Amino acid sequence: MYFDHHVHPEHGPYHPGTYPLSWIEAYLAVGRERGVAGIGLVEHGYRFLEAAGLLPTPWAEARCRYPLEAYTRLCDEVRTALGVAVGLEMDYVPGREDAIRAYLSRYRWDFVLGSVHWLGDFGLDVAEMRDRYAERPLLEIWREYYRTQVAMVATGLFDVVTHPDLPKIFGGERPPEDELLPLYRSLVEALADTRVALELNTSGLRRPVREMYPTPALLALAARAGVPLVLASDAHEPENVGYAFDAAAELARRAGFREAVGFRDGERVALPL
Ligand code: ZN
Ligand code: FE
Ligand code: FE
Ligand code: ZN
């Protein structure tokens, strides 16, 4: 049995303020077929009016559209009716810790995913910005990305680090492994010190890179350091809940993990892999 703690309802048939429960039930139904015993629902933090200014990029500013209360009402409902864990996928922006903390404190989330999608106004996973990977040395981008992730972990605001090698998303060139290993180690050390969990995210299989996040080398370092692991599909539609989880569990076992964790009522629950 698995937990899938990165499931987005955002492409659903809902209007601002109305999420039909049947849409969430559709995710659970697919999950059951794939051995998923519990899902963790997340909306992207930037989608709400209250998030205005948190991500200082025009791309995100244009997307702060819905009252947060529309989502938290759904959270109240699915928590009790469906036993779903509820949270946010929250972008980390260095220097904005207080504003992020204030935003997160608007609701009692079961868990918060911490994501670095942006380095300044460069969206690492935004297809239209793909050319910006060529604007400066690739290794510099990866170093800044890991520096930002380490700072994110240290804030204590997040329970999980998502897709921890996102800059590989479009495939193509990557810095050499011996340059990346120290970056992986810096993240693993920060995670081991704080007990923040690492995500094994299968959505990379559906991206041009065609591999899970993170790469096996990072996964093995995390296993050796005793970092908690969370399995995640990053599904944006029901058909992707629990996507490739048997392969993910196999990869995690080979890296040295024996269990994966999920979140319930502020507590971590471990399931054997
Ligand atoms: Zn999304
Ligand atoms: Fe993400
Ligand atoms: Fe996501
Ligand atoms: Zn995501």
mmCIF file of C-alpha atoms and ligand atoms in Angstrom:
data_model
loop_
_atom_site.group_PDB
_atom_site.id
_atom_site.type_symbol
_atom_site.label_atom_id
_atom_site.label_comp_id
_atom_site.label_asym_id
_atom_site.label_seq_id
_atom_site.Cartn_x
_atom_site.Cartn_y
_atom_site.Cartn_z
ATOM 1 C CA MET A 1 0.000 0.000 0.000
ATOM 2 C CA TYR A 2 1.142 3.526 -0.762
ATOM 3 C CA PHE A 3 0.458 7.128 0.148
ATOM 4 C CA ASP A 4 0.452 9.561 -2.761
ATOM 5 C CA HIS A 5 1.048 12.930 -1.178
ATOM 6 C CA HIS A 6 1.221 15.228 -4.166
ATOM 7 C CA VAL A 7 -2.112 15.294 -5.972
ATOM 8 C CA HIS A 8 -3.410 18.497 -7.587
ATOM 9 C CA PRO A 9 -7.156 19.023 -8.091
ATOM 10 C CA GLU A 10 -6.554 22.095 -10.256
ATOM 11 C CA HIS A 11 -7.638 20.833 -13.671
ATOM 12 C CA GLY A 12 -11.022 19.775 -12.356
ATOM 13 C CA PRO A 13 -14.477 20.773 -13.471
ATOM 14 C CA TYR A 14 -14.774 23.382 -10.762
ATOM 15 C CA HIS A 15 -15.450 27.077 -10.855
ATOM 16 C CA PRO A 16 -13.872 29.459 -8.402
ATOM 17 C CA GLY A 17 -15.375 28.492 -5.105
ATOM 18 C CA THR A 18 -16.904 25.195 -6.149
ATOM 19 C CA TYR A 19 -15.050 21.923 -6.070
ATOM 20 C CA PRO A 20 -17.338 18.954 -6.587
ATOM 21 C CA LEU A 21 -16.546 16.119 -4.170
ATOM 22 C CA SER A 22 -16.984 13.667 -7.059
ATOM 23 C CA TRP A 23 -13.808 15.076 -8.633
ATOM 24 C CA ILE A 24 -11.786 14.090 -5.545
ATOM 25 C CA GLU A 25 -13.539 10.715 -5.438
ATOM 26 C CA ALA A 26 -12.305 10.116 -8.999
ATOM 27 C CA TYR A 27 -8.695 10.485 -7.792
ATOM 28 C CA LEU A 28 -9.319 8.051 -4.948
ATOM 29 C CA ALA A 29 -10.855 5.482 -7.307
ATOM 30 C CA VAL A 30 -7.779 5.446 -9.567
ATOM 31 C CA GLY A 31 -5.566 5.317 -6.481
ATOM 32 C CA ARG A 32 -7.345 2.233 -5.152
ATOM 33 C CA GLU A 33 -6.572 0.376 -8.398
ATOM 34 C CA ARG A 34 -2.883 1.147 -7.910
ATOM 35 C CA GLY A 35 -2.563 0.288 -4.227
ATOM 36 C CA VAL A 36 -2.810 3.889 -3.018
ATOM 37 C CA ALA A 37 -4.357 3.815 0.445
ATOM 38 C CA GLY A 38 -4.308 7.556 1.016
ATOM 39 C CA ILE A 39 -3.825 10.711 -0.991
ATOM 40 C CA GLY A 40 -2.554 14.113 0.004
ATOM 41 C CA LEU A 41 -4.286 16.892 -1.863
ATOM 42 C CA VAL A 42 -2.361 20.059 -2.707
ATOM 43 C CA GLU A 43 -3.146 23.201 -4.585
ATOM 44 C CA HIS A 44 -0.293 25.384 -5.758
ATOM 45 C CA GLY A 45 0.034 28.130 -3.158
ATOM 46 C CA TYR A 46 0.152 30.838 -5.821
ATOM 47 C CA ARG A 47 -3.345 30.140 -7.149
ATOM 48 C CA PHE A 48 -5.108 32.221 -4.494
ATOM 49 C CA LEU A 49 -5.806 35.923 -4.137
ATOM 50 C CA GLU A 50 -4.139 35.937 -0.721
ATOM 51 C CA ALA A 51 -0.862 34.813 -2.341
ATOM 52 C CA ALA A 52 -0.491 38.049 -4.306
ATOM 53 C CA GLY A 53 3.075 39.310 -4.010
ATOM 54 C CA LEU A 54 4.501 36.060 -2.596
ATOM 55 C CA LEU A 55 6.025 35.060 -5.927
ATOM 56 C CA PRO A 56 7.292 38.222 -7.500
ATOM 57 C CA THR A 57 6.988 37.139 -11.119
ATOM 58 C CA PRO A 58 4.336 38.294 -13.592
ATOM 59 C CA TRP A 59 3.664 34.632 -14.478
ATOM 60 C CA ALA A 60 2.543 33.825 -10.928
ATOM 61 C CA GLU A 61 0.927 37.189 -10.257
ATOM 62 C CA ALA A 62 -1.430 36.566 -13.158
ATOM 63 C CA ARG A 63 -2.522 33.309 -11.510
ATOM 64 C CA CYS A 64 -3.555 34.458 -8.004
ATOM 65 C CA ARG A 65 -7.230 34.113 -8.877
ATOM 66 C CA TYR A 66 -9.329 32.324 -6.272
ATOM 67 C CA PRO A 67 -10.217 33.014 -2.657
ATOM 68 C CA LEU A 68 -8.220 30.650 -0.447
ATOM 69 C CA GLU A 69 -11.371 29.929 1.479
ATOM 70 C CA ALA A 70 -12.798 28.146 -1.561
ATOM 71 C CA TYR A 71 -10.028 25.593 -1.223
ATOM 72 C CA THR A 72 -9.983 25.345 2.577
ATOM 73 C CA ARG A 73 -13.706 24.623 2.530
ATOM 74 C CA LEU A 74 -12.977 21.653 0.267
ATOM 75 C CA CYS A 75 -10.142 20.695 2.628
ATOM 76 C CA ASP A 76 -12.525 20.612 5.609
ATOM 77 C CA GLU A 77 -14.916 18.499 3.623
ATOM 78 C CA VAL A 78 -12.544 15.864 2.181
ATOM 79 C CA ARG A 79 -10.651 15.520 5.439
ATOM 80 C CA THR A 80 -13.710 14.278 7.252
ATOM 81 C CA ALA A 81 -15.759 12.694 4.454
ATOM 82 C CA LEU A 82 -12.927 10.997 2.519
ATOM 83 C CA GLY A 83 -9.975 10.828 4.926
ATOM 84 C CA VAL A 84 -7.798 12.799 2.525
ATOM 85 C CA ALA A 85 -4.748 14.652 3.854
ATOM 86 C CA VAL A 86 -4.747 18.297 2.781
ATOM 87 C CA GLY A 87 -1.950 20.717 2.096
ATOM 88 C CA LEU A 88 -0.339 23.190 -0.240
ATOM 89 C CA GLU A 89 2.535 23.019 -2.680
ATOM 90 C CA MET A 90 4.267 26.218 -1.685
ATOM 91 C CA ASP A 91 6.982 27.998 -3.617
ATOM 92 C CA TYR A 92 9.966 29.049 -1.588
ATOM 93 C CA VAL A 93 11.394 32.480 -2.334
ATOM 94 C CA PRO A 94 14.518 33.497 -0.393
ATOM 95 C CA GLY A 95 13.862 36.495 1.823
ATOM 96 C CA ARG A 96 10.079 36.010 1.823
ATOM 97 C CA GLU A 97 9.979 33.658 4.825
ATOM 98 C CA ASP A 98 7.785 35.884 7.005
ATOM 99 C CA ALA A 99 5.228 36.450 4.265
ATOM 100 C CA ILE A 100 5.160 32.714 3.468
ATOM 101 C CA ARG A 101 4.753 31.855 7.158
ATOM 102 C CA ALA A 102 1.862 34.306 7.481
ATOM 103 C CA TYR A 103 0.205 32.886 4.374
ATOM 104 C CA LEU A 104 0.585 29.276 5.545
ATOM 105 C CA SER A 105 -0.860 30.144 8.956
ATOM 106 C CA ARG A 106 -4.250 30.875 7.384
ATOM 107 C CA TYR A 107 -5.207 27.201 7.701
ATOM 108 C CA ARG A 108 -4.203 24.092 9.662
ATOM 109 C CA TRP A 109 -2.653 22.046 6.844
ATOM 110 C CA ASP A 110 -1.791 18.374 7.345
ATOM 111 C CA PHE A 111 1.413 18.985 5.396
ATOM 112 C CA VAL A 112 3.135 21.574 3.237
ATOM 113 C CA LEU A 113 5.249 20.696 0.205
ATOM 114 C CA GLY A 114 8.197 23.011 -0.347
ATOM 115 C CA SER A 115 9.064 23.652 -3.984
ATOM 116 C CA VAL A 116 11.704 25.611 -5.793
ATOM 117 C CA HIS A 117 10.236 26.282 -9.245
ATOM 118 C CA TRP A 118 11.689 29.786 -9.607
ATOM 119 C CA LEU A 119 15.148 31.307 -9.474
ATOM 120 C CA GLY A 120 14.226 34.971 -9.548
ATOM 121 C CA ASP A 121 11.896 35.348 -12.520
ATOM 122 C CA PHE A 122 13.210 32.207 -14.251
ATOM 123 C CA GLY A 123 10.627 29.431 -14.036
ATOM 124 C CA LEU A 124 12.655 26.210 -14.167
ATOM 125 C CA ASP A 125 9.713 24.129 -15.409
ATOM 126 C CA VAL A 126 8.048 26.756 -17.616
ATOM 127 C CA ALA A 127 8.365 25.561 -21.222
ATOM 128 C CA GLU A 128 8.366 29.099 -22.667
ATOM 129 C CA MET A 129 11.407 29.923 -20.514
ATOM 130 C CA ARG A 130 13.430 26.925 -21.555
ATOM 131 C CA ASP A 131 15.970 29.085 -23.449
ATOM 132 C CA ARG A 132 17.031 30.674 -20.191
ATOM 133 C CA TYR A 133 18.955 27.513 -19.257
ATOM 134 C CA ALA A 134 21.470 28.673 -21.891
ATOM 135 C CA GLU A 135 21.817 32.212 -20.518
ATOM 136 C CA ARG A 136 24.500 31.319 -17.999
ATOM 137 C CA PRO A 137 26.699 28.352 -17.144
ATOM 138 C CA LEU A 138 24.475 25.372 -16.435
ATOM 139 C CA LEU A 139 26.360 24.452 -13.265
ATOM 140 C CA GLU A 140 25.659 27.928 -11.870
ATOM 141 C CA ILE A 141 21.929 27.343 -12.289
ATOM 142 C CA TRP A 142 22.128 23.962 -10.542
ATOM 143 C CA ARG A 143 24.207 25.457 -7.704
ATOM 144 C CA GLU A 144 21.705 28.245 -7.154
ATOM 145 C CA TYR A 145 18.881 25.722 -7.273
ATOM 146 C CA TYR A 146 20.445 23.581 -4.507
ATOM 147 C CA ARG A 147 21.449 26.617 -2.446
ATOM 148 C CA THR A 148 17.816 27.695 -2.565
ATOM 149 C CA GLN A 149 16.545 24.230 -1.625
ATOM 150 C CA VAL A 150 18.924 24.055 1.361
ATOM 151 C CA ALA A 151 17.723 27.483 2.526
ATOM 152 C CA MET A 152 14.127 26.324 2.071
ATOM 153 C CA VAL A 153 14.687 23.264 4.287
ATOM 154 C CA ALA A 154 16.260 25.434 6.998
ATOM 155 C CA THR A 155 13.182 27.662 7.297
ATOM 156 C CA GLY A 156 11.223 24.914 9.061
ATOM 157 C CA LEU A 157 8.131 25.922 7.066
ATOM 158 C CA PHE A 158 7.923 22.800 4.912
ATOM 159 C CA ASP A 159 7.441 19.069 5.499
ATOM 160 C CA VAL A 160 8.722 17.772 2.160
ATOM 161 C CA VAL A 161 11.094 18.882 -0.599
ATOM 162 C CA THR A 162 9.461 18.190 -3.960
ATOM 163 C CA HIS A 163 11.035 17.095 -7.263
ATOM 164 C CA PRO A 164 14.562 17.690 -5.904
ATOM 165 C CA ASP A 165 16.388 17.819 -9.243
ATOM 166 C CA LEU A 166 13.859 19.785 -11.265
ATOM 167 C CA PRO A 167 16.366 21.547 -13.594
ATOM 168 C CA LYS A 168 16.699 18.268 -15.530
ATOM 169 C CA ILE A 169 13.021 18.476 -16.564
ATOM 170 C CA PHE A 170 13.585 19.209 -20.256
ATOM 171 C CA GLY A 171 16.242 16.527 -20.699
ATOM 172 C CA GLY A 172 19.353 17.554 -22.564
ATOM 173 C CA GLU A 173 22.605 18.515 -20.964
ATOM 174 C CA ARG A 174 23.351 18.222 -17.248
ATOM 175 C CA PRO A 175 26.484 19.193 -15.339
ATOM 176 C CA PRO A 176 28.844 16.238 -14.778
ATOM 177 C CA GLU A 177 27.962 13.893 -11.899
ATOM 178 C CA ASP A 178 31.096 14.805 -9.889
ATOM 179 C CA GLU A 179 29.928 18.449 -9.857
ATOM 180 C CA LEU A 180 26.400 17.476 -8.874
ATOM 181 C CA LEU A 181 27.260 15.054 -6.051
ATOM 182 C CA PRO A 182 28.356 17.795 -3.614
ATOM 183 C CA LEU A 183 25.075 19.586 -4.338
ATOM 184 C CA TYR A 184 23.079 16.410 -3.626
ATOM 185 C CA ARG A 185 25.074 15.978 -0.406
ATOM 186 C CA SER A 186 24.313 19.529 0.729
ATOM 187 C CA LEU A 187 20.587 18.910 0.371
ATOM 188 C CA VAL A 188 20.717 15.497 2.066
ATOM 189 C CA GLU A 189 22.630 16.962 5.003
ATOM 190 C CA ALA A 190 20.030 19.695 5.444
ATOM 191 C CA LEU A 191 17.236 17.106 5.289
ATOM 192 C CA ALA A 192 18.925 14.752 7.758
ATOM 193 C CA ASP A 193 19.438 17.634 10.214
ATOM 194 C CA THR A 194 15.817 18.767 10.104
ATOM 195 C CA ARG A 195 13.894 15.519 9.412
ATOM 196 C CA VAL A 196 12.228 17.188 6.438
ATOM 197 C CA ALA A 197 11.251 14.479 3.922
ATOM 198 C CA LEU A 198 12.437 13.987 0.366
ATOM 199 C CA GLU A 199 10.006 13.333 -2.445
ATOM 200 C CA LEU A 200 10.340 10.552 -5.005
ATOM 201 C CA ASN A 201 8.194 12.113 -7.715
ATOM 202 C CA THR A 202 7.147 10.058 -10.746
ATOM 203 C CA SER A 203 5.930 13.009 -12.830
ATOM 204 C CA GLY A 204 9.370 13.318 -14.450
ATOM 205 C CA LEU A 205 8.474 10.163 -16.390
ATOM 206 C CA ARG A 206 5.777 12.218 -18.113
ATOM 207 C CA ARG A 207 8.210 15.071 -18.888
ATOM 208 C CA PRO A 208 10.834 15.296 -21.650
ATOM 209 C CA VAL A 209 13.516 13.968 -19.250
ATOM 210 C CA ARG A 210 11.586 10.689 -18.871
ATOM 211 C CA GLU A 211 12.923 9.884 -15.398
ATOM 212 C CA MET A 212 11.679 10.248 -11.867
ATOM 213 C CA TYR A 213 12.893 12.998 -9.562
ATOM 214 C CA PRO A 214 15.404 12.593 -7.990
ATOM 215 C CA THR A 215 18.161 10.712 -9.760
ATOM 216 C CA PRO A 216 19.157 7.386 -8.083
ATOM 217 C CA ALA A 217 22.457 8.846 -6.807
ATOM 218 C CA LEU A 218 20.622 11.459 -4.726
ATOM 219 C CA LEU A 219 18.112 8.877 -3.571
ATOM 220 C CA ALA A 220 20.891 6.565 -2.334
ATOM 221 C CA LEU A 221 22.562 9.382 -0.374
ATOM 222 C CA ALA A 222 19.220 10.212 1.251
ATOM 223 C CA ALA A 223 18.567 6.573 2.191
ATOM 224 C CA ARG A 224 21.985 6.248 3.783
ATOM 225 C CA ALA A 225 21.390 9.420 5.822
ATOM 226 C CA GLY A 226 18.014 8.182 7.085
ATOM 227 C CA VAL A 227 16.007 10.914 5.341
ATOM 228 C CA PRO A 228 12.238 10.190 5.328
ATOM 229 C CA LEU A 229 10.838 9.443 1.859
ATOM 230 C CA VAL A 230 7.476 10.452 0.386
ATOM 231 C CA LEU A 231 6.080 8.923 -2.822
ATOM 232 C CA ALA A 232 4.422 11.433 -5.134
ATOM 233 C CA SER A 233 2.723 11.288 -8.512
ATOM 234 C CA ASP A 234 2.246 15.056 -8.906
ATOM 235 C CA ALA A 235 -1.000 14.105 -10.631
ATOM 236 C CA HIS A 236 -3.038 17.003 -12.016
ATOM 237 C CA GLU A 237 -5.825 14.677 -13.119
ATOM 238 C CA PRO A 238 -7.252 11.429 -11.686
ATOM 239 C CA GLU A 239 -5.595 9.117 -14.240
ATOM 240 C CA ASN A 240 -2.137 9.901 -12.843
ATOM 241 C CA VAL A 241 -2.699 9.097 -9.147
ATOM 242 C CA GLY A 242 -0.182 6.461 -8.071
ATOM 243 C CA TYR A 243 1.418 6.652 -11.516
ATOM 244 C CA ALA A 244 4.387 4.220 -11.763
ATOM 245 C CA PHE A 245 4.419 3.686 -7.984
ATOM 246 C CA ASP A 246 5.476 0.036 -8.218
ATOM 247 C CA ALA A 247 8.523 1.147 -10.214
ATOM 248 C CA ALA A 248 9.109 3.992 -7.735
ATOM 249 C CA ALA A 249 8.969 1.583 -4.787
ATOM 250 C CA GLU A 250 11.430 -0.693 -6.568
ATOM 251 C CA LEU A 251 13.784 2.247 -7.189
ATOM 252 C CA ALA A 252 13.485 3.327 -3.552
ATOM 253 C CA ARG A 253 14.200 -0.193 -2.268
ATOM 254 C CA ARG A 254 17.253 -0.451 -4.498
ATOM 255 C CA ALA A 255 18.462 2.881 -3.091
ATOM 256 C CA GLY A 256 18.140 1.445 0.433
ATOM 257 C CA PHE A 257 14.751 2.680 1.652
ATOM 258 C CA ARG A 258 12.507 0.288 3.563
ATOM 259 C CA GLU A 259 9.510 2.556 4.072
ATOM 260 C CA ALA A 260 7.772 5.689 2.820
ATOM 261 C CA VAL A 261 5.870 8.172 4.958
ATOM 262 C CA GLY A 262 2.599 10.044 4.718
ATOM 263 C CA PHE A 263 0.871 12.668 6.853
ATOM 264 C CA ARG A 264 -2.249 12.355 8.995
ATOM 265 C CA ASP A 265 -3.494 14.963 11.484
ATOM 266 C CA GLY A 266 -0.038 16.485 11.810
ATOM 267 C CA GLU A 267 1.570 13.079 12.318
ATOM 268 C CA ARG A 268 3.831 11.046 10.088
ATOM 269 C CA VAL A 269 2.707 7.542 9.256
ATOM 270 C CA ALA A 270 5.165 5.052 7.733
ATOM 271 C CA LEU A 271 4.198 2.346 5.234
ATOM 272 C CA PRO A 272 6.656 -0.437 4.326
ATOM 273 C CA LEU A 273 7.825 -0.410 0.715
HETATM 274 ZN ZN ZN B 1 0.027 22.442 -11.293
HETATM 275 FE FE FE B 2 6.118 21.467 -8.460
HETATM 276 FE FE FE B 3 2.908 19.645 -8.062
HETATM 277 ZN ZN ZN B 4 4.461 20.273 -8.348
#
